[in-house]
N, CA and C atoms as an extended XYZ file, in Angstrom:
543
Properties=species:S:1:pos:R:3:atomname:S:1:resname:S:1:resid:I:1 pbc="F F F"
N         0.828       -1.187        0.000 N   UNK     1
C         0.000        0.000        0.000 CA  UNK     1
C         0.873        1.251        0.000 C   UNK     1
N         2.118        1.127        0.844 N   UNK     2
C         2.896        2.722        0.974 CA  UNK     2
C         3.768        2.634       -0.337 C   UNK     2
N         4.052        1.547       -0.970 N   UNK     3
C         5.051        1.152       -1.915 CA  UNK     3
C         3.645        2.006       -3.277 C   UNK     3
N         2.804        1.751       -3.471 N   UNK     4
C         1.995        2.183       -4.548 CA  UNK     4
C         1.447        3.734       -4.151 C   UNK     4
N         1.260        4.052       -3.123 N   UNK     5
C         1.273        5.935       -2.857 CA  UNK     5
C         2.459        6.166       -2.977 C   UNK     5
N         3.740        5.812       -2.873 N   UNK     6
C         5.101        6.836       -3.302 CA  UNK     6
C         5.133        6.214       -4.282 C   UNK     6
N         4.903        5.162       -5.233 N   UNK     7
C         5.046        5.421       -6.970 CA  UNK     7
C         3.741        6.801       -6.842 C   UNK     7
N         2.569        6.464       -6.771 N   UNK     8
C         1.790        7.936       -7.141 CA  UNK     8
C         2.960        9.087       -7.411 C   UNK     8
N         2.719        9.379       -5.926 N   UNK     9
C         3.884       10.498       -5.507 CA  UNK     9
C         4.669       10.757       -6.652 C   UNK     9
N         5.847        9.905       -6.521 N   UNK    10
C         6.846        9.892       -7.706 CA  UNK    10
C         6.827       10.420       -8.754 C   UNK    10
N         5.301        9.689       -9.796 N   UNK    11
C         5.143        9.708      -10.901 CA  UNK    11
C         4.202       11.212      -10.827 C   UNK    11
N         3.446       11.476       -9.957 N   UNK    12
C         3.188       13.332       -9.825 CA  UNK    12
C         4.027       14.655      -10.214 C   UNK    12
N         5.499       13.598       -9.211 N   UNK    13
C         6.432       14.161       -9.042 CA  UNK    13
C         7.205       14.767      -10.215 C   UNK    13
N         7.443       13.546      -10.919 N   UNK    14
C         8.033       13.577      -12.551 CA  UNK    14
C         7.431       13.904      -13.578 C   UNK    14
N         6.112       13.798      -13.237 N   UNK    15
C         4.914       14.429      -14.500 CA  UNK    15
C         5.572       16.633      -14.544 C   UNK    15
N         5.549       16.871      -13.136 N   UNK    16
C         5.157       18.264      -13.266 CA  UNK    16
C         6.741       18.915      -13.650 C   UNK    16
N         8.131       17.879      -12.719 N   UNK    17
C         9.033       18.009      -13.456 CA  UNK    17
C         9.476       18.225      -14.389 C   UNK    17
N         9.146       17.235      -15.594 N   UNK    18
C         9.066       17.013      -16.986 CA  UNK    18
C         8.591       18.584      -17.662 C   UNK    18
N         7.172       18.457      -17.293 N   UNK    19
C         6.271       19.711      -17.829 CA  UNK    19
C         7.025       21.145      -17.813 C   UNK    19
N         7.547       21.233      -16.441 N   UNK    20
C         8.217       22.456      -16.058 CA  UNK    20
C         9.473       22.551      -17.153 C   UNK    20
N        10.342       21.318      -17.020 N   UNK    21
C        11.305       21.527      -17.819 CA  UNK    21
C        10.978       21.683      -19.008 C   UNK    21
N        10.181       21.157      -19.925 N   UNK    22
C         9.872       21.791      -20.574 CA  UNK    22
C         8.664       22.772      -21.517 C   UNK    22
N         8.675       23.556      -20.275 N   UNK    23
C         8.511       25.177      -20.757 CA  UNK    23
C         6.921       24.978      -21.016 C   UNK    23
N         6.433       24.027      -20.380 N   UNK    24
C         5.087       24.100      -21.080 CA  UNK    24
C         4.099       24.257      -19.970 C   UNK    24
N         4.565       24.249      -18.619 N   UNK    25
C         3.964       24.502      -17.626 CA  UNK    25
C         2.967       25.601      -17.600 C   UNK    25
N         2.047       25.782      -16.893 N   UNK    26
C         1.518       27.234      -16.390 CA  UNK    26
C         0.538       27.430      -15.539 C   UNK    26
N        -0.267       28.285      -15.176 N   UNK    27
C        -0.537       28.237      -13.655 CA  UNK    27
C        -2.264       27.553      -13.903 C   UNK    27
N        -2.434       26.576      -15.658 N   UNK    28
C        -3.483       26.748      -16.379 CA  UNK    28
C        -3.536       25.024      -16.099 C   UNK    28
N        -2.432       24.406      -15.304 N   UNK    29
C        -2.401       22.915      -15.559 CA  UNK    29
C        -1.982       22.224      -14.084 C   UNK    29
N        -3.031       21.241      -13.883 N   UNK    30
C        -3.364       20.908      -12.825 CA  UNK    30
C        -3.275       18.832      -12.748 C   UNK    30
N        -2.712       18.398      -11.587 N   UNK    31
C        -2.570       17.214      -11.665 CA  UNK    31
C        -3.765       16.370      -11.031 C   UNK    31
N        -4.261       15.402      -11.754 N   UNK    32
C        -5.323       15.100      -11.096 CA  UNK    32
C        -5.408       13.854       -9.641 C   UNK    32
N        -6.383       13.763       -8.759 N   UNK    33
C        -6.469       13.454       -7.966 CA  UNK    33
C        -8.010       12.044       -8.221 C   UNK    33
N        -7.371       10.309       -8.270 N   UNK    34
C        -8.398        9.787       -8.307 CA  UNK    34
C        -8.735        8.914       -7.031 C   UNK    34
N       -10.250        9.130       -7.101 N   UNK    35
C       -10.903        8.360       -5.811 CA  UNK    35
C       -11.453        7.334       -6.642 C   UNK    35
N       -11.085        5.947       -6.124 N   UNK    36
C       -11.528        4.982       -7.311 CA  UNK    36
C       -11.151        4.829       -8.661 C   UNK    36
N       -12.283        4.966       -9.589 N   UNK    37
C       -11.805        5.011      -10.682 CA  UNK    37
C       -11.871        6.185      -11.428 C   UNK    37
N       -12.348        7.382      -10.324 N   UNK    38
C       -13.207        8.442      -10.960 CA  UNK    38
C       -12.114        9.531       -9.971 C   UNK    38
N       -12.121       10.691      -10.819 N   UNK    39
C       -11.406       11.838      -10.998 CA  UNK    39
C       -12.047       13.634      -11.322 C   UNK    39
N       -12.437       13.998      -10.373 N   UNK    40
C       -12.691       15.127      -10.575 CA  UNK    40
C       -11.989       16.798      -11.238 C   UNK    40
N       -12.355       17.807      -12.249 N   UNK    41
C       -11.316       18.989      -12.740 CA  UNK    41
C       -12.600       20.050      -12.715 C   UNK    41
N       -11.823       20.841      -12.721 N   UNK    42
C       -12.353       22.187      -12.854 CA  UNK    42
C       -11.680       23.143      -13.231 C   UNK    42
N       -12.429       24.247      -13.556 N   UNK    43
C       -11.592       25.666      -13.960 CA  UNK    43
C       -12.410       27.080      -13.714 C   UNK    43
N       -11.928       27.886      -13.728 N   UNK    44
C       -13.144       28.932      -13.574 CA  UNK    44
C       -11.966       30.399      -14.065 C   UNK    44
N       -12.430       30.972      -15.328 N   UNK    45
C       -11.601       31.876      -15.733 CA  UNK    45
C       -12.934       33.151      -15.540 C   UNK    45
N       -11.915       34.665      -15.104 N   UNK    46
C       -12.159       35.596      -15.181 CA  UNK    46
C       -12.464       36.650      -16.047 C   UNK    46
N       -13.794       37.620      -15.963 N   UNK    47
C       -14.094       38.845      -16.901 CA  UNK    47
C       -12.888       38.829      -18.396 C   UNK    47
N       -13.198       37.825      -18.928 N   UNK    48
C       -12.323       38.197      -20.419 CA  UNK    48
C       -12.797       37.360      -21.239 C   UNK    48
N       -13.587       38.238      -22.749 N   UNK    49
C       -14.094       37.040      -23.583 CA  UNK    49
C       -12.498       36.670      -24.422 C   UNK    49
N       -12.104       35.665      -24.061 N   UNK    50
C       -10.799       35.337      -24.512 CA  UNK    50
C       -10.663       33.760      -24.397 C   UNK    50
N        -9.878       32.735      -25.325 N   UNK    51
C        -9.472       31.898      -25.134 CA  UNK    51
C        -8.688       31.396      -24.165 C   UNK    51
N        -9.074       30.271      -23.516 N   UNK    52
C        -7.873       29.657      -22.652 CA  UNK    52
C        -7.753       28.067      -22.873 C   UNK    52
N        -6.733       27.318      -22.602 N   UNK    53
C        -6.532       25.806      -22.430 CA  UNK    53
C        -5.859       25.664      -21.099 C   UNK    53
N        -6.841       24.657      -20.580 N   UNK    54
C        -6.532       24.212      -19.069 CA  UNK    54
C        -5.605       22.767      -19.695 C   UNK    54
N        -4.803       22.349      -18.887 N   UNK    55
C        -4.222       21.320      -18.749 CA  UNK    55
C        -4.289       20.218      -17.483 C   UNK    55
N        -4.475       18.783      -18.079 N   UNK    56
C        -4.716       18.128      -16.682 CA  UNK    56
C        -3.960       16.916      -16.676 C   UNK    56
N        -3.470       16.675      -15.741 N   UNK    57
C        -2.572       15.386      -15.754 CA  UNK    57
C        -2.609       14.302      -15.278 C   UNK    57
N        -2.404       12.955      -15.380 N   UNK    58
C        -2.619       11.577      -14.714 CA  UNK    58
C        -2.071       10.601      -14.862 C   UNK    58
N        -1.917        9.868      -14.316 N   UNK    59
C        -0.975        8.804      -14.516 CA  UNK    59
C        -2.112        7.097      -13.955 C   UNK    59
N        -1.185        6.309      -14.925 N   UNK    60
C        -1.866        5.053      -14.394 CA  UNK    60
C        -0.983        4.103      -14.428 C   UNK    60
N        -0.791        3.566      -13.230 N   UNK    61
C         0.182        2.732      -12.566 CA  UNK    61
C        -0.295        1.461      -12.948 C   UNK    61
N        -1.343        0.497      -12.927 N   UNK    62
C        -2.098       -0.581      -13.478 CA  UNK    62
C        -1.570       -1.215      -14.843 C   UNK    62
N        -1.074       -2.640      -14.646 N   UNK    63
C        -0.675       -3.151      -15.907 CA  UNK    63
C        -2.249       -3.594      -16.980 C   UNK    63
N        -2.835       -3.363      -16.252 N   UNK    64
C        -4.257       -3.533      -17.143 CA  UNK    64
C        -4.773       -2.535      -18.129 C   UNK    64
N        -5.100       -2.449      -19.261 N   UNK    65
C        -4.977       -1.495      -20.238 CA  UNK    65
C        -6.436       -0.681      -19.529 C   UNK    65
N        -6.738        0.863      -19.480 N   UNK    66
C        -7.760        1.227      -19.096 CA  UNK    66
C        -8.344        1.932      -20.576 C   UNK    66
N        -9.797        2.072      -20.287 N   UNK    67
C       -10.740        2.996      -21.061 CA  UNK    67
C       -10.952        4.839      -20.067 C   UNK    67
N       -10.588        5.247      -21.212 N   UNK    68
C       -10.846        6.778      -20.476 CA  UNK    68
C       -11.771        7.300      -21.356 C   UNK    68
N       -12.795        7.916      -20.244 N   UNK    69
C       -13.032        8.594      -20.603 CA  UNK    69
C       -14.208        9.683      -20.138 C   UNK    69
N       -14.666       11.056      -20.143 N   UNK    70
C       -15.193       11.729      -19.464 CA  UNK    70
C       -16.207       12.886      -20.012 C   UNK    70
N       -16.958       13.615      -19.301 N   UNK    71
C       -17.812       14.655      -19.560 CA  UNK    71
C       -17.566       15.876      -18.311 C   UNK    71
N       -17.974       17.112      -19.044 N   UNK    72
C       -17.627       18.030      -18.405 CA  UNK    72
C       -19.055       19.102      -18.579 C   UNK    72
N       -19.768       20.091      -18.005 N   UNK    73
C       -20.757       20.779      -17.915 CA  UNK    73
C       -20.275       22.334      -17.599 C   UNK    73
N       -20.375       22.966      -18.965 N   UNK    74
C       -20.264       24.424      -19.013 CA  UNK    74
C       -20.863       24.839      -18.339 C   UNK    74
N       -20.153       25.970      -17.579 N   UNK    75
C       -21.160       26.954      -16.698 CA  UNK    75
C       -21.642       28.225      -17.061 C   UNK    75
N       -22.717       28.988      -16.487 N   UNK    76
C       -23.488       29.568      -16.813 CA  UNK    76
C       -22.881       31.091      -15.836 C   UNK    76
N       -23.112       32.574      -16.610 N   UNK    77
C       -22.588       33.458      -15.728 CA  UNK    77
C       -23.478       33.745      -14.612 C   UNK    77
N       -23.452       34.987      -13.927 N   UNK    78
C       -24.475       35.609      -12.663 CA  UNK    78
C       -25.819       35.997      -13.099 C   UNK    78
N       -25.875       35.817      -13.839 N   UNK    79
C       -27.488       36.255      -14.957 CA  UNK    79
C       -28.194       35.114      -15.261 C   UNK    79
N       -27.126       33.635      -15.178 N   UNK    80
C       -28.035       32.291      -15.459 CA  UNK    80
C       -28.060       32.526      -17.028 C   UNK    80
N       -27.206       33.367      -17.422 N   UNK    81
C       -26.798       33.208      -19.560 CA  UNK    81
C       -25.563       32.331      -19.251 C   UNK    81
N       -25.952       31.396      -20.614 N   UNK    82
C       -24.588       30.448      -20.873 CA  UNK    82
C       -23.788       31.862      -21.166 C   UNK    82
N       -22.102       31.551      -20.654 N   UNK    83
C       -21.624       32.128      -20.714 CA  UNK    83
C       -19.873       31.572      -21.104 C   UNK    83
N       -19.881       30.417      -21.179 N   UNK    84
C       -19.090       29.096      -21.331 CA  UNK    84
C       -19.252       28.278      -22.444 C   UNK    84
N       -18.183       28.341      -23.573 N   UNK    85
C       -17.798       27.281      -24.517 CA  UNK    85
C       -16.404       26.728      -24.174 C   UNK    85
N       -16.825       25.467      -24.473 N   UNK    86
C       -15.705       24.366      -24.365 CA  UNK    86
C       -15.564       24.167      -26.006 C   UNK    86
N       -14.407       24.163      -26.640 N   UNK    87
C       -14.463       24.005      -27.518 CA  UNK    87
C       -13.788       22.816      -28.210 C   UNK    87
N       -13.151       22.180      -27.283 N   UNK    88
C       -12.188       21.106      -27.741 CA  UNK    88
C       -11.324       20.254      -26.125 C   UNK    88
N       -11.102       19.251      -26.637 N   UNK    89
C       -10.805       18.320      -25.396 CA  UNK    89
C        -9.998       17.529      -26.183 C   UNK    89
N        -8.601       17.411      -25.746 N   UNK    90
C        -7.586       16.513      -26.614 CA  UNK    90
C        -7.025       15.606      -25.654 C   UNK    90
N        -6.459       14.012      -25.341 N   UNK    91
C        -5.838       13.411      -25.088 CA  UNK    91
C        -4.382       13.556      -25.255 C   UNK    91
N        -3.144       13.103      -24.634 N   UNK    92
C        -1.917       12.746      -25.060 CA  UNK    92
C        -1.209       12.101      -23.565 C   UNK    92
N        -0.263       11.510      -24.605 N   UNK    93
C         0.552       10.851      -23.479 CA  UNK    93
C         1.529       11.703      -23.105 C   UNK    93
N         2.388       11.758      -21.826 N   UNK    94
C         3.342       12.716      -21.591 CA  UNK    94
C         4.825       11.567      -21.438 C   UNK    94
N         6.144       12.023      -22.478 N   UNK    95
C         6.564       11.098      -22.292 CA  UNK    95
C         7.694       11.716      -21.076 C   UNK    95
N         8.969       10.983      -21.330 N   UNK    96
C        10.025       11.137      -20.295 CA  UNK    96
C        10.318       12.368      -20.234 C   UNK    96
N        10.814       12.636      -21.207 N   UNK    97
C        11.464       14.533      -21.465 CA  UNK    97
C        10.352       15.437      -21.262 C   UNK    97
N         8.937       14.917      -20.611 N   UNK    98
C         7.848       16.120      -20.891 CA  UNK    98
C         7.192       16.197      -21.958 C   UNK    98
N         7.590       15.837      -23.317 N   UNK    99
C         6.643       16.418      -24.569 CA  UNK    99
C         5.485       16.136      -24.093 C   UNK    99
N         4.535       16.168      -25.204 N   UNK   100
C         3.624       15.777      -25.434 CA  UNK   100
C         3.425       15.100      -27.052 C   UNK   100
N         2.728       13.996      -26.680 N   UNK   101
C         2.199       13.532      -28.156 CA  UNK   101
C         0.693       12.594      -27.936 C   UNK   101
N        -0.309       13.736      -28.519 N   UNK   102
C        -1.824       13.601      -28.935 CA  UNK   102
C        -2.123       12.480      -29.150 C   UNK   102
N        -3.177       11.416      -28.856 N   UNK   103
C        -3.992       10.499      -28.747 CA  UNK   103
C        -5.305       10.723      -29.481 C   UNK   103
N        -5.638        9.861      -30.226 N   UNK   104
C        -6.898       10.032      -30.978 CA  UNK   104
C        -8.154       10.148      -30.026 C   UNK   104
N        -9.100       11.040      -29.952 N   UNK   105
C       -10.359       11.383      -29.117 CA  UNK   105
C       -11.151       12.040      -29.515 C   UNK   105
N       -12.243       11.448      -29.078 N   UNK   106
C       -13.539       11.736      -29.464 CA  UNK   106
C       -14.200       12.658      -28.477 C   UNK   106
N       -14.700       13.783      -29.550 N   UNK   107
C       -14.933       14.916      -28.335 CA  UNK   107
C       -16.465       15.275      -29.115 C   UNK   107
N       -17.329       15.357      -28.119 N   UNK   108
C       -18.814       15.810      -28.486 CA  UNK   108
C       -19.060       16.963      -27.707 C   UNK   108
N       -19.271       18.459      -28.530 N   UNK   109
C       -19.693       19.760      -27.876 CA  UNK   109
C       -20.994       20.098      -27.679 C   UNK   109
N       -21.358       20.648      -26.719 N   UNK   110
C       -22.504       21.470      -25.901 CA  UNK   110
C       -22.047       21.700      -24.882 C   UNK   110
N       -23.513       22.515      -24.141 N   UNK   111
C       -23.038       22.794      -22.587 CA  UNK   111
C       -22.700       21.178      -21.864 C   UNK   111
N       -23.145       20.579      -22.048 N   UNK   112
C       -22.568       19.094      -21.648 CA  UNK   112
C       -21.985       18.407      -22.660 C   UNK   112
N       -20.696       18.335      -22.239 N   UNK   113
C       -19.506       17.379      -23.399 CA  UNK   113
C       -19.136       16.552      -22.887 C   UNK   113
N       -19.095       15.918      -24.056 N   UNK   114
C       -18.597       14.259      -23.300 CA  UNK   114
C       -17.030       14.501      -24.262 C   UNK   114
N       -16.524       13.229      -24.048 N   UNK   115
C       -14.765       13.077      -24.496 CA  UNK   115
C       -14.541       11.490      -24.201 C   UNK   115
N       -13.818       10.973      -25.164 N   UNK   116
C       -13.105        9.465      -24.637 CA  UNK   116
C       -11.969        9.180      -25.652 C   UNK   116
N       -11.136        8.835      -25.199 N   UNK   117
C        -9.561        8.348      -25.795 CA  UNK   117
C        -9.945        7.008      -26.622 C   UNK   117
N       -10.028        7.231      -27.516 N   UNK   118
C        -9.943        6.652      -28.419 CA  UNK   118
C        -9.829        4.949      -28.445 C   UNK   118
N        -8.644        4.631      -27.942 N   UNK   119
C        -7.655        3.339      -27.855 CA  UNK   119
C        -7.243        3.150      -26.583 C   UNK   119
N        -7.152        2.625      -25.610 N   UNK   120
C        -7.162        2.155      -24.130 CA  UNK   120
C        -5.526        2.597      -23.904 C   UNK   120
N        -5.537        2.793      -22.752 N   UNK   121
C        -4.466        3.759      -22.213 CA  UNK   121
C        -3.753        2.494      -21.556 C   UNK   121
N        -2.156        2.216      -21.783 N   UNK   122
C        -1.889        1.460      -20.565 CA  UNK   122
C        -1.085        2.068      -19.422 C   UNK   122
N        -0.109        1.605      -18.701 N   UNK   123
C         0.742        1.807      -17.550 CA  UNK   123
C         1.708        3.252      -18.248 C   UNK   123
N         1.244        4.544      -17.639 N   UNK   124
C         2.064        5.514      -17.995 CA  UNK   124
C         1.606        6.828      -17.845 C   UNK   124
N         1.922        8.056      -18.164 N   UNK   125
C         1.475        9.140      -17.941 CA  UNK   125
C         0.790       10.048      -19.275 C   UNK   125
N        -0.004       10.462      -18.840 N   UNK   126
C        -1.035       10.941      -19.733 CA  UNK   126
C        -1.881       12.589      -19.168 C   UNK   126
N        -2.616       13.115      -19.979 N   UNK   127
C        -2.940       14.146      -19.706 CA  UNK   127
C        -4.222       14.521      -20.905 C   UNK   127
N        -5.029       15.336      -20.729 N   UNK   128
C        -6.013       16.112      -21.618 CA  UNK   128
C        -5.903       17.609      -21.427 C   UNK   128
N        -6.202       18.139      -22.673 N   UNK   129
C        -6.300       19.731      -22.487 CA  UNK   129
C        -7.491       19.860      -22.717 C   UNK   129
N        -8.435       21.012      -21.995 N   UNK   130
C        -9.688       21.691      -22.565 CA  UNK   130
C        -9.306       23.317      -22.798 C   UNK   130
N       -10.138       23.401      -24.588 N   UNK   131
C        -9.822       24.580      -24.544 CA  UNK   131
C       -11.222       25.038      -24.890 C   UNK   131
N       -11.049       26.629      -25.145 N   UNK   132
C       -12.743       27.244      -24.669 CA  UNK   132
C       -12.614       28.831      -24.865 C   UNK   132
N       -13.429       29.004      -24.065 N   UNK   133
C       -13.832       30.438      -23.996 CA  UNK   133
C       -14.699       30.906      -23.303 C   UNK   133
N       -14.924       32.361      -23.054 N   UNK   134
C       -15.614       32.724      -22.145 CA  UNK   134
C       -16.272       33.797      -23.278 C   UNK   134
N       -17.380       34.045      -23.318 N   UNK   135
C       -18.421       34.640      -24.222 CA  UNK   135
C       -18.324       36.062      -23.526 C   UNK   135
N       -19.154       36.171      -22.674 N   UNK   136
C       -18.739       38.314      -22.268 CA  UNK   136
C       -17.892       37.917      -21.584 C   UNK   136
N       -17.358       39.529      -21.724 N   UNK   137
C       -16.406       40.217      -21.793 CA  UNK   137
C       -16.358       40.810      -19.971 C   UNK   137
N       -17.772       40.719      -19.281 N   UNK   138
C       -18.202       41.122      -18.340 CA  UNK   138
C       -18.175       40.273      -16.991 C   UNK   138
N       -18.675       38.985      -17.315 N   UNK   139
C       -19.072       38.243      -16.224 CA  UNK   139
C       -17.686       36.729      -16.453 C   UNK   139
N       -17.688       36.295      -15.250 N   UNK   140
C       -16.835       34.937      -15.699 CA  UNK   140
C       -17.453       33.594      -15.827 C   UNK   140
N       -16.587       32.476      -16.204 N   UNK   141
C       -17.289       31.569      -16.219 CA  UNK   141
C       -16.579       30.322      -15.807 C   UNK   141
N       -16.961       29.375      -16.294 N   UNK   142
C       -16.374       27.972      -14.980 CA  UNK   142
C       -17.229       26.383      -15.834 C   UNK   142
N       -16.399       25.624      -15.641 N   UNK   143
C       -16.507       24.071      -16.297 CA  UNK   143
C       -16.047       23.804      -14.988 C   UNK   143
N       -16.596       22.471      -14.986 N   UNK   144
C       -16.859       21.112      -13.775 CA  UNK   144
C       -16.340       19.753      -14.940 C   UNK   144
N       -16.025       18.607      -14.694 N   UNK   145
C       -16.053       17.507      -15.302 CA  UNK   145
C       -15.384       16.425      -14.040 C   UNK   145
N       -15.690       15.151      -14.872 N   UNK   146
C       -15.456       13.754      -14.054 CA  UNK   146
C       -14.547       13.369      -15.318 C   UNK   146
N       -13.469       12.753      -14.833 N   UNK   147
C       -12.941       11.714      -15.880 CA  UNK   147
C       -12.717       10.119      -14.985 C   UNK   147
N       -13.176        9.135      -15.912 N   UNK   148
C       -13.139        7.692      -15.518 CA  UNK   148
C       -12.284        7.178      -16.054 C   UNK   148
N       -11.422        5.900      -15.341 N   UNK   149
C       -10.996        5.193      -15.923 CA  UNK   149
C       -11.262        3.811      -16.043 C   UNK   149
N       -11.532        2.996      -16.547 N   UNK   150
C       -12.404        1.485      -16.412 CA  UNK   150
C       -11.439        0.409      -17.500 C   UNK   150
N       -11.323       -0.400      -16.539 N   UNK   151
C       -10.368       -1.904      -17.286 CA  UNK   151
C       -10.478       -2.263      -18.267 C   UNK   151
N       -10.110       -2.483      -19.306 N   UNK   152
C       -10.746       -3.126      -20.834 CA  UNK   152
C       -10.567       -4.725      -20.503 C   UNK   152
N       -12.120       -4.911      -20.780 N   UNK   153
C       -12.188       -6.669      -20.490 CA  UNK   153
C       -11.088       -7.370      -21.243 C   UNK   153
N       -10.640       -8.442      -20.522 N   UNK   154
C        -9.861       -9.443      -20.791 CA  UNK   154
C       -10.772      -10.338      -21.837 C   UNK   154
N       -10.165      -10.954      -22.744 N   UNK   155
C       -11.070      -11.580      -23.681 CA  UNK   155
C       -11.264      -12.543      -23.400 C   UNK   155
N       -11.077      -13.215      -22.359 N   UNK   156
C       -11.443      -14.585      -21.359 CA  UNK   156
C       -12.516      -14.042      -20.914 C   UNK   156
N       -13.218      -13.047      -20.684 N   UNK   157
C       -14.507      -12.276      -20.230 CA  UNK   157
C       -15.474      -12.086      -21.267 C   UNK   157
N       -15.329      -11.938      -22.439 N   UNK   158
C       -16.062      -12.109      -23.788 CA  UNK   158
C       -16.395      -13.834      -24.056 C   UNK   158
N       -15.698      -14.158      -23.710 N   UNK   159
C       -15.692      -15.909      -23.773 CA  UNK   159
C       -16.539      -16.568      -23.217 C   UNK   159
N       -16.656      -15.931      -21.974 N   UNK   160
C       -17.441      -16.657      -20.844 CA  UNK   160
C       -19.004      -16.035      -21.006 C   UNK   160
N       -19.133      -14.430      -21.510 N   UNK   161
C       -20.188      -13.915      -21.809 CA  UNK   161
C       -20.755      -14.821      -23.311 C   UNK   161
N       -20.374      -15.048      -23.599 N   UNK   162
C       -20.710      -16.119      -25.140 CA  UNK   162
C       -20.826      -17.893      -24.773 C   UNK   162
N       -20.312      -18.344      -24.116 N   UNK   163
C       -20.425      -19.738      -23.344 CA  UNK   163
C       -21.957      -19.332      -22.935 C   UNK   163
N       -22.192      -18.204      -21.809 N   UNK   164
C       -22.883      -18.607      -21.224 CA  UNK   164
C       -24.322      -17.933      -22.256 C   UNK   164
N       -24.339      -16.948      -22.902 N   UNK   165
C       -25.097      -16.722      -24.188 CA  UNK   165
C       -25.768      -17.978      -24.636 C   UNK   165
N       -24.601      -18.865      -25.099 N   UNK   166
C       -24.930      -20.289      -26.018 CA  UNK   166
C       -25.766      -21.040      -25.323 C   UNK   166
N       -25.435      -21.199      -23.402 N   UNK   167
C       -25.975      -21.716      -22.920 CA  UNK   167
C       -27.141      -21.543      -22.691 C   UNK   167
N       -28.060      -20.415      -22.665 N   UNK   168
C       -29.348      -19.934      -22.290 CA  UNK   168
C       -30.342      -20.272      -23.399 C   UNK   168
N       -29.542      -19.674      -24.933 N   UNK   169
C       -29.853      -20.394      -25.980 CA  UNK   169
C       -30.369      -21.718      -25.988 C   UNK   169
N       -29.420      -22.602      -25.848 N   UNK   170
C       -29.970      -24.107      -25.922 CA  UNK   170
C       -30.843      -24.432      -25.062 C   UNK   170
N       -30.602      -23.923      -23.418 N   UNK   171
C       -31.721      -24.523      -22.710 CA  UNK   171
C       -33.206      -23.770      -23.055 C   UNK   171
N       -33.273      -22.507      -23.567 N   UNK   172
C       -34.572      -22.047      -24.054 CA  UNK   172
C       -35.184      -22.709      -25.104 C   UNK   172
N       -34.279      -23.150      -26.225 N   UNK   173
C       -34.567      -24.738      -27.408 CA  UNK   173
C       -35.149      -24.976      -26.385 C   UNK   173
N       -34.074      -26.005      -25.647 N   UNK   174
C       -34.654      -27.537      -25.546 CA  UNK   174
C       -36.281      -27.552      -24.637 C   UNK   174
N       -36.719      -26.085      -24.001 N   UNK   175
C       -37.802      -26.389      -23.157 CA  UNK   175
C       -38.824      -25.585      -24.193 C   UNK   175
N       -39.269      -25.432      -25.162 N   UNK   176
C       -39.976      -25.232      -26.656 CA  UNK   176
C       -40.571      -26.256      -27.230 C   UNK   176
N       -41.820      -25.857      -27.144 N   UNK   177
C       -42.418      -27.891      -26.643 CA  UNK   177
C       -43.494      -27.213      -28.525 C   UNK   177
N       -42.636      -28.195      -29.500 N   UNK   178
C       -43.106      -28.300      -30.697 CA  UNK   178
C       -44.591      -28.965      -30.884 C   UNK   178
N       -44.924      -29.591      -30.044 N   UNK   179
C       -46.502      -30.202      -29.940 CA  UNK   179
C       -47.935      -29.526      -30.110 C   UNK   179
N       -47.338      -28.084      -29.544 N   UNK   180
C       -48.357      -27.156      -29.889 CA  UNK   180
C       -48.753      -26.807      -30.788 C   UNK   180
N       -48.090      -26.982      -31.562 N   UNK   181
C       -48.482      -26.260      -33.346 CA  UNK   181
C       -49.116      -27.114      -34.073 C   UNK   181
């Protein structure tokens, strides 16, 4: 248990390292924190209709390949007017030196967006950006989201879902009483 919170640690450690070194840091990118399998982000930018990209970071220690993936809910200004576009949500892995290199993802816009990585993530460090905007110029605005991560079945689990498929099959045959007709 203390051996898998100081890898966390560690790999926190080396994520923001990396980032810092190179140059890509800013006060716009945040490391995430999961309870379970689920992971909470947020942002909330100030009076400026202007673009921004938040950055978020994570890591997954698990030799089991995971599915990511998440939704986020634009917020509304002091008037209760949407006042919040999300305009894009990108995946990537973060490697040793910090880069970054983009992951294929599927991103669906409205005030509620969903997002999911494409191809199952395995043991390593990773991150998403949301980028957006804030509509007036007057009031601010603010996004909420959950990101999940969930195991990709073992195909010994497809197997057994199809065994037992076949099986329900036949016994529903065999109790189909042809006499009636």
């Amino acid at each position: 248990m203390k051996k898998a919170f100081m890898s966390k640690v560690a790999g926190s450690l080396l994520l923001t390292a990396g980032m810092l070194a190179a140059g890509a840091a800013s006060a716009d990118t945040s490391t995430l924190e999961f309870k379970g399998t689920s992971a909470g982000f947020s942002a909330q930018h100030e009076y400026s209709a202007s673009s921004f990209t938040d950055t978020f970071l994570f890591s997954i220690d698990d030799s089991v390949a995971q599915n990511a993936y998440g939704n986020a809910l634009a917020g509304f200004d002091s008037k209760m007017l949407f006042n919040y576009g999300i305009t894009d949500i990108q995946f990537f892995s973060v490697g040793a030196d910090g880069s970054h290199t983009d992951i294929a993802t599927t991103f669906l816009p409205g005030v509620f967006v969903t997002f999911k990585a494409d191809s199952a993530l395995t043991a390593g460090n990773y991150g998403f950006s949301i980028t957006g905007r804030t509509i007036s110029g007057t009031e601010s605005g603010s996004y909420g989201g959950n990101l999940t991560l969930a195991p990709v079945p073992e195909p010994a689990t497809y197997a057994m879902l199809g065994v037992g498929i076949g099986l329900l099959a036949f016994t529903a045959r065999r109790k189909s009483n042809n006499k009636l007709g």
